[in-house]
PDB file of C-alpha atoms in Angstrom:
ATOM      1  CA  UNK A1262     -36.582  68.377-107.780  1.00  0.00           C
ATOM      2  CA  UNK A1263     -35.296  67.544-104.334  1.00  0.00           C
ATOM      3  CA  UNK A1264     -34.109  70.113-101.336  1.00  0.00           C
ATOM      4  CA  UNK A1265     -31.867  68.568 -98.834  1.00  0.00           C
ATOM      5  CA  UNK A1266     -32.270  70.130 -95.715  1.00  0.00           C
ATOM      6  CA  UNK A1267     -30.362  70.577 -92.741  1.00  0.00           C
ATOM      7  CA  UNK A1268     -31.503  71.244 -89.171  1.00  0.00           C
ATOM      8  CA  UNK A1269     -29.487  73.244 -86.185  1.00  0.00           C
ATOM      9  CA  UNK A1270     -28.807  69.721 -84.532  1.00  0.00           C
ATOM     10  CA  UNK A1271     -27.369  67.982 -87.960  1.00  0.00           C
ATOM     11  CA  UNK A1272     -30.657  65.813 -88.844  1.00  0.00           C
ATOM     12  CA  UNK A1273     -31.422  65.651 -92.390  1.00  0.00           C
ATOM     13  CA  UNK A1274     -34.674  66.378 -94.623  1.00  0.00           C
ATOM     14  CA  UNK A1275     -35.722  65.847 -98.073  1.00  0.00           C
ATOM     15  CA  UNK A1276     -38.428  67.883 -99.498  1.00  0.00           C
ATOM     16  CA  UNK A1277     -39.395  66.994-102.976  1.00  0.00           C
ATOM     17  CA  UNK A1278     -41.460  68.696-105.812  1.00  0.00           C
ATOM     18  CA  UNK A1279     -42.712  66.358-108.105  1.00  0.00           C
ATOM     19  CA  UNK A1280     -42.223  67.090-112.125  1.00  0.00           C
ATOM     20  CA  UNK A1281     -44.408  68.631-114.520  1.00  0.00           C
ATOM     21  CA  UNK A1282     -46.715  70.551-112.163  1.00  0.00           C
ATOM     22  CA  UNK A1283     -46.038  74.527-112.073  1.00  0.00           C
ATOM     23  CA  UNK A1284     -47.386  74.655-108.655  1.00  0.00           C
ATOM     24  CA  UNK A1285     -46.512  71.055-106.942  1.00  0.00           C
ATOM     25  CA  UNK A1286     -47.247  69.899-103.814  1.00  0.00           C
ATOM     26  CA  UNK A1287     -44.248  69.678-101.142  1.00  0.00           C
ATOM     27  CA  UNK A1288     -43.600  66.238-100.439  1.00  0.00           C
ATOM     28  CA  UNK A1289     -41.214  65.505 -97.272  1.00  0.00           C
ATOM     29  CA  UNK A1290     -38.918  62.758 -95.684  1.00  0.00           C
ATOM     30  CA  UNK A1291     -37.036  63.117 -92.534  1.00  0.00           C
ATOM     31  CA  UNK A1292     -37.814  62.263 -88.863  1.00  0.00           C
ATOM     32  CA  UNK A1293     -41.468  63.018 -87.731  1.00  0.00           C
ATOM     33  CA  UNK A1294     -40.716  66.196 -85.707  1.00  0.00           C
ATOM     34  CA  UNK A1295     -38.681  67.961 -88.437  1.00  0.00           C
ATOM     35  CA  UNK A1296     -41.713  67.267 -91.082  1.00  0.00           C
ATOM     36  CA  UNK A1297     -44.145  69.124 -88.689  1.00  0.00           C
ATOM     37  CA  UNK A1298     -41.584  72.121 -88.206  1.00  0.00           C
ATOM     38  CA  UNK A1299     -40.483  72.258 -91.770  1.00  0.00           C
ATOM     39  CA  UNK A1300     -44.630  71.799 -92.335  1.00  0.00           C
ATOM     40  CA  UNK A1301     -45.426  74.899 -90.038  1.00  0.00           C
ATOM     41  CA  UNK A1302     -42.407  77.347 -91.238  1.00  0.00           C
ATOM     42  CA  UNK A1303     -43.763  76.781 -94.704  1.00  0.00           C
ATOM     43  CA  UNK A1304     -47.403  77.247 -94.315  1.00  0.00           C
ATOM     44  CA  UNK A1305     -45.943  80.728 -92.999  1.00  0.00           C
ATOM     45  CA  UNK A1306     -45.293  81.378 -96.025  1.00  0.00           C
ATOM     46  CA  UNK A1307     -46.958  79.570 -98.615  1.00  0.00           C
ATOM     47  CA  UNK A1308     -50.300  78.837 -99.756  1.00  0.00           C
ATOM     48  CA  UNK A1309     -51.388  75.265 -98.004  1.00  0.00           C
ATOM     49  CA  UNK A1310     -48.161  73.168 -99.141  1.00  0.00           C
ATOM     50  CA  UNK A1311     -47.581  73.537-102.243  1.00  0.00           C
ATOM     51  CA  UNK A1312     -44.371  75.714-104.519  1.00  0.00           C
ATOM     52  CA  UNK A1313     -42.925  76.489-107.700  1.00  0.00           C
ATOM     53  CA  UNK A1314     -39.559  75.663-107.714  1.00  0.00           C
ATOM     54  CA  UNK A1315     -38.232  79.064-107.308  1.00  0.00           C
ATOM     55  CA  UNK A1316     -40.373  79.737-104.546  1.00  0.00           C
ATOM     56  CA  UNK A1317     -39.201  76.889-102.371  1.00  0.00           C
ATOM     57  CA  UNK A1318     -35.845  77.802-103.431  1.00  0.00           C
ATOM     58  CA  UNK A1319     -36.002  81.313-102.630  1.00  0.00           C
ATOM     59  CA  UNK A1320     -37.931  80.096 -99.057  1.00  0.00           C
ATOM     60  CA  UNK A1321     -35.351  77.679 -98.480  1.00  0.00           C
ATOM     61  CA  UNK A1322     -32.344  80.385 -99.424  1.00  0.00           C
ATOM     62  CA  UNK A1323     -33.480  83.534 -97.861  1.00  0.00           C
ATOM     63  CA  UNK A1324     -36.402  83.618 -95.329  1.00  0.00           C
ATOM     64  CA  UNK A1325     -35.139  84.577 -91.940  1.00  0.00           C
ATOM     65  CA  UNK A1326     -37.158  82.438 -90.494  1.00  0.00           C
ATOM     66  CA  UNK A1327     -36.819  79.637 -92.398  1.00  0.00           C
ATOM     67  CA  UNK A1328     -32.958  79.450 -92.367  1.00  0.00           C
ATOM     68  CA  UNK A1329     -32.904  79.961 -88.436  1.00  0.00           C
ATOM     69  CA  UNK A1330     -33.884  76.357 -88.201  1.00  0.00           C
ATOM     70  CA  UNK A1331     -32.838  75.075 -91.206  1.00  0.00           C
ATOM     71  CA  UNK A1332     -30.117  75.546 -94.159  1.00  0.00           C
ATOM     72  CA  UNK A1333     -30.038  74.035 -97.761  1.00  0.00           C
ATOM     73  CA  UNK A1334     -27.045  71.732 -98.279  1.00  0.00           C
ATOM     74  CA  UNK A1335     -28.182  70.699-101.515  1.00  0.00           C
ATOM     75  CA  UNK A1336     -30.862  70.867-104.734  1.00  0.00           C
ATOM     76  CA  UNK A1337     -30.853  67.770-107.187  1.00  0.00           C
ATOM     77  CA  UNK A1338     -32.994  67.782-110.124  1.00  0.00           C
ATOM     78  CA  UNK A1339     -34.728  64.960-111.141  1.00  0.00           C
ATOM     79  CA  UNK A1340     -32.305  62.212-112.413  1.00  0.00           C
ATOM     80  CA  UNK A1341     -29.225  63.553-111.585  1.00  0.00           C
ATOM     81  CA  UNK A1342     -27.404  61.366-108.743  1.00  0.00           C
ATOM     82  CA  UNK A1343     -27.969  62.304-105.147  1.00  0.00           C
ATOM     83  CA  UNK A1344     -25.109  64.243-103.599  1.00  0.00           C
ATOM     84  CA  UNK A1345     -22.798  62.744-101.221  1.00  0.00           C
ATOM     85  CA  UNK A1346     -25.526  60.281-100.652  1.00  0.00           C
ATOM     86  CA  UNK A1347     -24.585  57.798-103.391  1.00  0.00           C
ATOM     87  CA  UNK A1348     -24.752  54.006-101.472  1.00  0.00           C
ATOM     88  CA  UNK A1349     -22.133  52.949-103.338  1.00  0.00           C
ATOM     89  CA  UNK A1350     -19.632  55.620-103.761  1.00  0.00           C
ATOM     90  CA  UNK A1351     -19.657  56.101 -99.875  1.00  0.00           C
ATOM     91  CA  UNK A1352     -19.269  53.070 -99.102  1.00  0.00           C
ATOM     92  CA  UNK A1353     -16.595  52.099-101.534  1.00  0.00           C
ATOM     93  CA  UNK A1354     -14.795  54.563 -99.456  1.00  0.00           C
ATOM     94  CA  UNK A1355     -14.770  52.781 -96.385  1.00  0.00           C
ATOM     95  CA  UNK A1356     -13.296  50.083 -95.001  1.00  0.00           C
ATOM     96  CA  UNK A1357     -15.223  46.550 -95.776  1.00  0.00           C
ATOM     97  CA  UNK A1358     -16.491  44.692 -92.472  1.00  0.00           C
ATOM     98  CA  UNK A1359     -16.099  40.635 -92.729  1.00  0.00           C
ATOM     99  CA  UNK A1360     -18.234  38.352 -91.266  1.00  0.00           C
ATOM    100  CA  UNK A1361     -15.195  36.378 -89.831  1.00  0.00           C
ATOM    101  CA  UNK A1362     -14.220  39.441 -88.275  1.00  0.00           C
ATOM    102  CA  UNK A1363     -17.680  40.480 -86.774  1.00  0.00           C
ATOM    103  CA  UNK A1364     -17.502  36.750 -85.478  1.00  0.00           C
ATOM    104  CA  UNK A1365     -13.763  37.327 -83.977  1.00  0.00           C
ATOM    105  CA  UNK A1366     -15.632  40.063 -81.671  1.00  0.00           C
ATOM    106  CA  UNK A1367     -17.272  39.270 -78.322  1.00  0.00           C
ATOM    107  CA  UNK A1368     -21.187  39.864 -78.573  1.00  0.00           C
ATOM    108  CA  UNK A1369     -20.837  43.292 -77.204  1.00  0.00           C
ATOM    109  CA  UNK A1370     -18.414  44.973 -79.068  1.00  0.00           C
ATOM    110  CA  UNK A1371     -20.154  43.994 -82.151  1.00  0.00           C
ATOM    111  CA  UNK A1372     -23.481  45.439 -80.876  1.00  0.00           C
ATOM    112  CA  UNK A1373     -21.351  48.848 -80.494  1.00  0.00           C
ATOM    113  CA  UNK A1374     -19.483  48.273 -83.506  1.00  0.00           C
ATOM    114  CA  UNK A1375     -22.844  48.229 -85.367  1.00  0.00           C
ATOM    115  CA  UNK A1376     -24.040  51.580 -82.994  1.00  0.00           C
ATOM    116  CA  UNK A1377     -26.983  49.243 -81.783  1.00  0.00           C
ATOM    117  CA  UNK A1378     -26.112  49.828 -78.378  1.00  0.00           C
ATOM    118  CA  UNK A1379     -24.118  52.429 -76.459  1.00  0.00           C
ATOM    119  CA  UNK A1380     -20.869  51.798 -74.468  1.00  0.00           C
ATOM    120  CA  UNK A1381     -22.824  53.193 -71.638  1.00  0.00           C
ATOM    121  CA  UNK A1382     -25.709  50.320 -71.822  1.00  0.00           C
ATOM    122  CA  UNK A1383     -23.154  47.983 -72.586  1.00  0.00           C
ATOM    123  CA  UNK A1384     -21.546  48.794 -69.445  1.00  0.00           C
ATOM    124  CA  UNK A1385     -25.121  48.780 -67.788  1.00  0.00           C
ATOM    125  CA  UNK A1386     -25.864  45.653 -68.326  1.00  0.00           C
ATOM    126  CA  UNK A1387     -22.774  43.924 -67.698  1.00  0.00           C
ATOM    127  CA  UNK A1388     -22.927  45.300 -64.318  1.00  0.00           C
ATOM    128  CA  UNK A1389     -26.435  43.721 -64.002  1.00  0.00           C
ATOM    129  CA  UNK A1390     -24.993  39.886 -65.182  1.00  0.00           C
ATOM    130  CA  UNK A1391     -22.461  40.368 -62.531  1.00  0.00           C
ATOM    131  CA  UNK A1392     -24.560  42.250 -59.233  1.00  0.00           C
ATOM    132  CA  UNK A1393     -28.282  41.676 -59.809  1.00  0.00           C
ATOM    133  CA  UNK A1394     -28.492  39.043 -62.496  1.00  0.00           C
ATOM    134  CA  UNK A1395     -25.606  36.243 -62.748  1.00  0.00           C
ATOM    135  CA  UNK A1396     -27.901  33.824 -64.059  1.00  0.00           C
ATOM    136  CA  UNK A1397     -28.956  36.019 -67.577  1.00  0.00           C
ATOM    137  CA  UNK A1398     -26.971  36.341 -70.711  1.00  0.00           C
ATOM    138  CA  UNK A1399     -25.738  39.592 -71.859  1.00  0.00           C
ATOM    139  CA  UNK A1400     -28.125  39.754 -74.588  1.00  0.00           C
ATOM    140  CA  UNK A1401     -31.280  38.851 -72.524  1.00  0.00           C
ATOM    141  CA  UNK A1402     -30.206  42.112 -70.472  1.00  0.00           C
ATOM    142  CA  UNK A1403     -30.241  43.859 -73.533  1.00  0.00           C
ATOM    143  CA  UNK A1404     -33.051  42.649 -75.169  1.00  0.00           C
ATOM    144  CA  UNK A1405     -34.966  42.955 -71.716  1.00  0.00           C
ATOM    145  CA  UNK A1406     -33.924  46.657 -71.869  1.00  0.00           C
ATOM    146  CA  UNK A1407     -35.656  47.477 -74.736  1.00  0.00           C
ATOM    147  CA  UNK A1408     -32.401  47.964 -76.412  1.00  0.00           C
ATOM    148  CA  UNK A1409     -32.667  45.832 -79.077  1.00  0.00           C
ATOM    149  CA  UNK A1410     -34.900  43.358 -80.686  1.00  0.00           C
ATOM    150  CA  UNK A1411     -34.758  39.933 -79.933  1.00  0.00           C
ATOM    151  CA  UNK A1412     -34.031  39.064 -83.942  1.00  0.00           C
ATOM    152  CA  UNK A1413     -31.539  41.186 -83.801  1.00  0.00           C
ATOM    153  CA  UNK A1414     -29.574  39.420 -80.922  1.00  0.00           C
ATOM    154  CA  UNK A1415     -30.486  36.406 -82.753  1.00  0.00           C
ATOM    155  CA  UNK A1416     -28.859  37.698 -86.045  1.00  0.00           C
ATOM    156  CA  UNK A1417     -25.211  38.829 -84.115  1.00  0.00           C
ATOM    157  CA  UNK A1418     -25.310  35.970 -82.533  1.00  0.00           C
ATOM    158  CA  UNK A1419     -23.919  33.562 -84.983  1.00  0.00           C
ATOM    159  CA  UNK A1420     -22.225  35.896 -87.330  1.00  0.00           C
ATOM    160  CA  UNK A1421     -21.174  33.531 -89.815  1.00  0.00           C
ATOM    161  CA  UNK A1422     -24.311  32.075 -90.647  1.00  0.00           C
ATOM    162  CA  UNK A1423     -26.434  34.733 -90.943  1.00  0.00           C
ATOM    163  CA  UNK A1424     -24.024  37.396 -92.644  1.00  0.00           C
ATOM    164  CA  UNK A1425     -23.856  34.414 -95.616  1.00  0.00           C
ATOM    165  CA  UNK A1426     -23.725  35.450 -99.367  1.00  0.00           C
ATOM    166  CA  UNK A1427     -27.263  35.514 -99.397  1.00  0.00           C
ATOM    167  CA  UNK A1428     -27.780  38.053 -96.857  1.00  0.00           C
ATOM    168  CA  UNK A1429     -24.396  39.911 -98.582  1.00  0.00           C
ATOM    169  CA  UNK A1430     -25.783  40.486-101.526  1.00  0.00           C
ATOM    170  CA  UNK A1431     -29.040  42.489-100.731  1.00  0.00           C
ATOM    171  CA  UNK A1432     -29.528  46.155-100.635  1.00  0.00           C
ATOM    172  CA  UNK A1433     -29.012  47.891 -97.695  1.00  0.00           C
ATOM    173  CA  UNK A1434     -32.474  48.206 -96.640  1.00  0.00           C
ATOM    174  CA  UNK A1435     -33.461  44.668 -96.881  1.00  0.00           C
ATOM    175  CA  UNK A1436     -30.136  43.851 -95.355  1.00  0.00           C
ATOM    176  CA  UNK A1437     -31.455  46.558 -91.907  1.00  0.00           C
ATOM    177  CA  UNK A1438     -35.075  44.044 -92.589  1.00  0.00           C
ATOM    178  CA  UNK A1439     -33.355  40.982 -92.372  1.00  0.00           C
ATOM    179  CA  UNK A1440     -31.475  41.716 -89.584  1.00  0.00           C
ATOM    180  CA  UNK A1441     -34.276  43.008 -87.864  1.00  0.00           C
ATOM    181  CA  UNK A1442     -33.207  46.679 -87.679  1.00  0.00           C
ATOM    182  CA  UNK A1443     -36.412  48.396 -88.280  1.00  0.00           C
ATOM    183  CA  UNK A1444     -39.814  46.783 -88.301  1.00  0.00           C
ATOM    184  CA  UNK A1445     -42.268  46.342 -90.693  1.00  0.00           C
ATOM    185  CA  UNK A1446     -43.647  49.551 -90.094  1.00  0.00           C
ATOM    186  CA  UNK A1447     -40.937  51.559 -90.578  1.00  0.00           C
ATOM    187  CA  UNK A1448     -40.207  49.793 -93.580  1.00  0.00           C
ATOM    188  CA  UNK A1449     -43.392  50.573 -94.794  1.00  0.00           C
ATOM    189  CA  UNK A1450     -43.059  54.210 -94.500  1.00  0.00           C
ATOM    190  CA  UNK A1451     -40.691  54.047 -96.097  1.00  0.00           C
ATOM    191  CA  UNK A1452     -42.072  52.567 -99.437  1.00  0.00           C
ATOM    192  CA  UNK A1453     -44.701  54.907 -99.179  1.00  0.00           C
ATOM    193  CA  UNK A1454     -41.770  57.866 -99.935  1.00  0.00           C
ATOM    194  CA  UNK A1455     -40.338  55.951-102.383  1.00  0.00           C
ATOM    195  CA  UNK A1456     -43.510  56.008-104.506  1.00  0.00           C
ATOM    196  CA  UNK A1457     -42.304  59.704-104.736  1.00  0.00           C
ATOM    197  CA  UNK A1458     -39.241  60.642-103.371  1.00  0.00           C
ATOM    198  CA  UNK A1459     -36.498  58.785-105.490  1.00  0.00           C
ATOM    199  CA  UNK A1460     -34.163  57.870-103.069  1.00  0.00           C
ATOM    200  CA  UNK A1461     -33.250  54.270-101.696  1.00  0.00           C
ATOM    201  CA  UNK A1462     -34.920  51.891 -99.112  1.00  0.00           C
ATOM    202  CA  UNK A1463     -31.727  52.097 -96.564  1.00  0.00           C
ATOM    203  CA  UNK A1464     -31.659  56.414 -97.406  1.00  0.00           C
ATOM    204  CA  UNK A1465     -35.339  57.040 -96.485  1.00  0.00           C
ATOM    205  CA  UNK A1466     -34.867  54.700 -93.167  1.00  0.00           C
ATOM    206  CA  UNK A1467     -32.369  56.514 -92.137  1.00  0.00           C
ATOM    207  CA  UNK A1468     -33.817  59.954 -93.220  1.00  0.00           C
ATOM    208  CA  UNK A1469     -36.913  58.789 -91.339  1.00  0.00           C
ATOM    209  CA  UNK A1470     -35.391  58.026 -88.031  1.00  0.00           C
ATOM    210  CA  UNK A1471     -35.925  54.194 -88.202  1.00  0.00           C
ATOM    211  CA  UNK A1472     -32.033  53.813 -88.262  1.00  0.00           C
ATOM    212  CA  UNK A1473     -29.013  55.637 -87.448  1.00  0.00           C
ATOM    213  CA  UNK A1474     -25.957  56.753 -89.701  1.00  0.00           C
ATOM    214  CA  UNK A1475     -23.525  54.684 -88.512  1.00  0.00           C
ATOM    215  CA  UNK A1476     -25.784  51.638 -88.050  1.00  0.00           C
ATOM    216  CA  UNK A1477     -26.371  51.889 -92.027  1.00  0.00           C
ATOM    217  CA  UNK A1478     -22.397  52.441 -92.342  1.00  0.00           C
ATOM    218  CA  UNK A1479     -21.829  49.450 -90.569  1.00  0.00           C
ATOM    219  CA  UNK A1480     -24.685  47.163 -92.775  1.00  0.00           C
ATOM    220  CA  UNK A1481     -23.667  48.823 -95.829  1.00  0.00           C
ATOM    221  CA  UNK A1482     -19.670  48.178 -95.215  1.00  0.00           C
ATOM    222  CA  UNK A1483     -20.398  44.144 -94.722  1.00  0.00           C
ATOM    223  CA  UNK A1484     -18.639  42.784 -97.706  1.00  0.00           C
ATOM    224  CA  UNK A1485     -17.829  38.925 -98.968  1.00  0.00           C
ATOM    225  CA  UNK A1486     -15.043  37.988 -97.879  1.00  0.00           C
ATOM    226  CA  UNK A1487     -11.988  38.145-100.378  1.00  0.00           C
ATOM    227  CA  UNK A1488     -11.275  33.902 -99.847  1.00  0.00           C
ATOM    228  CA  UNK A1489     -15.327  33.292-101.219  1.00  0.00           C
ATOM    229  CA  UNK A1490     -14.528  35.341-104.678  1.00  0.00           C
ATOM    230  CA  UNK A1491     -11.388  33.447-105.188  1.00  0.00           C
TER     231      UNK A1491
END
C-alpha cells in the first residue's frame, strides 16, 4: 500500500508498506530532507519504522504533528494505478514537443523550454559572452557554471539527431539517462526503490530530487513526429 505525501512547500513523498506483513516496515521515496523529517515525525510515534496499515493511516490522517508538515493526497493499494501520476495519461494530455521544433529554437530557449536552466542564468551568461567573455559559446558559460552537464549541451545541441526514433521510443527515465539528466547515481537510487516501491524509473527521479517536474514534462511530451508514422 502506498501513501502519497505532501509537504508545506508542494514536494512530494511516497511511503510504502509492503504486502503480507501485519506489521511492515515503512519504506520511503522523496527528496533526502523530507525522508529524514517524515523519518523523525514517525519515530514520534511509532515503534522504530515500522506500521499496520491503519496505523500509518490514522498517523498520516490525524496526528497534529504529523499533518503540520505534511498532508495525505492519496492511498493506492497494491495494483491499482497510481493517481494522477499515470505517465501516459498525463502526458497524453499535453501538447507533444517535436524534434524539428526543439531544433527551430535557439540553444537557449530550448534549455528553458526543457526547465534546465533559468531565464535568470540564461540572461547571466549571455551578459558574460558579450562583457567578460566574447570568445566562449553560450553553452561553455553554462556548462562552466555548473548549470548543466556537458552531455547534456551535447544532446540539445543537435536536436535532430539525438531526439531520433531510437531515443523516442524509450521510457522516460532512460530518455532523462540518455540525455544526461541525472547521473548514474541518481539513477541508481532509484532502482534501488523500485525493487519495492512500484512506481516508474522517470516517477522515483523526480520524487527523489534528481529531476524536476517540468523537466520530466518536457522529456515525456517529445513525440515522433506525425510525417515519420505516415
Amino acid at each position: 500500500m502506498r501513501f502519497h505525501l505532501r509537504s508545506r512547500s508542494g514536494e512530494e513523498i511516497v511511503l510504502y508498506l509492503r504486502p503480507g506483513n501485519p506489521s511492515a516496515p515503512i519504506e520511503m521515496a522523496g527528496p533526502a530532507n523530507l525522508c529524514g523529517t517524515v523519518s523523525t515525525l514517525l519515530k514520534m510515534s511509532l515503534t522504530g519504522l515500522s506500521a499496520t496499515s491503519d496505523d500509518l493511516l490514522s498517523l498520516c490522517e490525524y496526528d497534529p504533528v504529523f499533518r503540520h508538515w505534511f498532508r495525505l493526497d492519496a492511498v493506492v493499494k497494491d495494483g491499482d494505478p497510481e493517481p494522477a501520476h499515470r505517465e501516459d495519461a498525463k502526458f497524453a494530455a499535453m501538447e507533444p514537443i517535436y524534434p524539428s521544433q526543439v531544433a527551430a529554437m535557439r540553444l537557449g530557449e530550448r534549455l528553458t523550454a526543457a526547465s534546465l536552466v533559468t531565464k535568470e542564468q540564461l540572461d547571466e551568461a549571455l551578459k558574460g559572452i558579450q562583457e567578460q567573455m566574447p570568445h566562449l559559446q553560450i553553452g561553455e558559460i553554462l556548462c562552466g557554471r555548473g548549470y548543466l552537464s556537458h552531455r547534456t549541451m551535447e544532446f540539445f545541441l543537435d536536436p535532430i539527431t539525438k531526439m531520433n526514433t531510437a531515443f523516442l521510443t524509450l521510457r522516460l527515465g532512460e530518455r532523462l539517462q540518455a540525455a544526461g539528466v541525472v547521473i548514474d547515481r541518481d539513477v541508481h537510487r532509484a532502482l534501488q526503490c523500485q525493487q519495492w516501491l512500484p512506481l516508474s524509473l522517470g516517477r522515483l527521479l523526480v520524487l527523489n530530487g534528481a529531476v524536476s517536474q517540468a523537466t520530466a514534462d518536457f522529456f515525456g511530451r517529445l513525440s515522433i513526429e506525425p510525417s515519420s508514422l505516415s
